[in-house]
Amino acid sequence: MNSTSTHFVPPRRVGIYEPVHQFGMWGDSFKSNIGNGNMNTPTHIIIPNNQKLDNNLSEDTSHGTAGTPHMFDQEASTSRHPDKIQRRLAQNREAARKSRLRKKAYVQQLETSRLKLIQLEQELDRARQQGFYVGNGIETNSLGFSETMNPGIAAFEMEYGHWVEEQNRQICELRTVLHGHINDVELCLLVETAMKHYFELFKMKSTAAKADVFFVMSGMWKTSAERFFLWIGGFRPSDLLKVLLPHFDILTDQQILDVCNLRQSCQQAEDALTQGMEKLQHTLADCVAGGQLGEGSYIPQVNSAMDRLEALVSFVNQADHLRHETLQQMYRILTTRQAARGLLALGEYFQRLRALSSSWATRHREPT
Amino acid sequence: MDKVVRMSSEKGVVIFSKSSCCLSYAVQVLFQDLGVHPTIHEIDKDVECREIEKALMRLGCSTPVPAIFVGGKLIGSTNEVMSLHLSGSLVPLVKPFQANLC
């Protein structure tokens, strides 16, 4: 039985709607139904066949019903009750007519939904082009924030909020102790806690990248000024060194040498990753633009691009690894006190960027 | 696997990569920046790609590509190379293989 017809079928009598197959465009399926030995088709029913329509109907009347009892009933009553036949035929015609009307309504509904879907897709594209973050397909509010249904990302955003709060607290504490007196052991502990806090962020990002790598890459969880300096989903390791180095008062010759080497190797590693990313962009673009553009079909291109995108997660992880190692090396080169001052400077730098973001966002508001 | 042992023991820096692997390309760029011309083996172009992958994993690589060998010894993957470089240990390691401009 053609499966689409089941949509119209009321629970009780499947067979009555069989006539739908023969009318209009589906004459062929009727032929094939008969041809492939449909069990319910009794080829031995003898019914006057003046009209083709009646013939089809009558064949069907007897074959499509749910169970054999009906068939036998009709066989038995055929010769004795011609009125019954007529009545049954009329019922069939009526049922078929209603079925056709229902089908027409359903198809119209499908067409409308299809148009609506196309419209929605176009709206989404427009929103994306305008730079709104549109989440993984389901929820997005008018402000364009990433209130996605992706639980991994929602969890990350919440955790990041806590991370920033803890960061601010640590910066405050560092500032206080560096202006006062603190013994080296306690300072060392503070420095290690601060370092671990950064490493914790990289772990969080790694988990989030598995959930939605584009989200991490776009830096959507950061403030706008921070995003301006974005490099593969975070800050540039070389920027970190640029920010920190002026704040160190006395460096030994060995330290100067080490810092110099670190700057160079950091820059080289960064450049290598940048070039790798560019290659990834090129291959992805080639992938997406492959085949014929303008034909309206794109499934193979999209599928092969999906494979390439897995590499993006590796790049994000590698970039964070570079940030991790840069921090680690600075910690190794500097004394505890210097490291503390460095972490304070770095923390405050990011605080300033965040402040810049909110100042910029509110600059058009009326002063109170 | 013999093939892997043979390929990895080649002189200098040997990188096992795949033509589609952009992270392998990044590692290549880094070595070139250091004045080294690594030998690249694109294993996806090899008939025995799967066996090579398995052999590399058995040798201790977390991911089959990129796998970097220096002087026949396995250094590791991108992570290890980056860590070595930032700690200043990579350059001394590849010094014997740097292209000399003399």
Short mmCIF file of C-alpha atoms in Angstrom, two decimals, chain A residues 20 57 69 79-80 99 154 208 218 239 244 283:
data_model
loop_
_atom_site.label_atom_id
_atom_site.label_comp_id
_atom_site.label_asym_id
_atom_site.label_seq_id
_atom_site.Cartn_x
_atom_site.Cartn_y
_atom_site.Cartn_z
CA VAL A 20 -7.33 6.84 -4.15
CA LEU A 57 -13.99 0.51 -7.72
CA PRO A 69 -14.64 -11.62 6.45
CA SER A 79 -25.70 -11.90 -6.59
CA ARG A 80 -28.53 -11.57 -4.11
CA SER A 99 -10.02 11.41 0.68
CA ALA A 154 25.38 27.09 27.97
CA ALA A 208 33.43 23.83 24.85
CA SER A 218 34.48 33.48 17.51
CA ASP A 239 50.69 39.93 23.00
CA LEU A 244 54.12 41.81 30.60
CA THR A 283 40.88 24.07 1.91
#
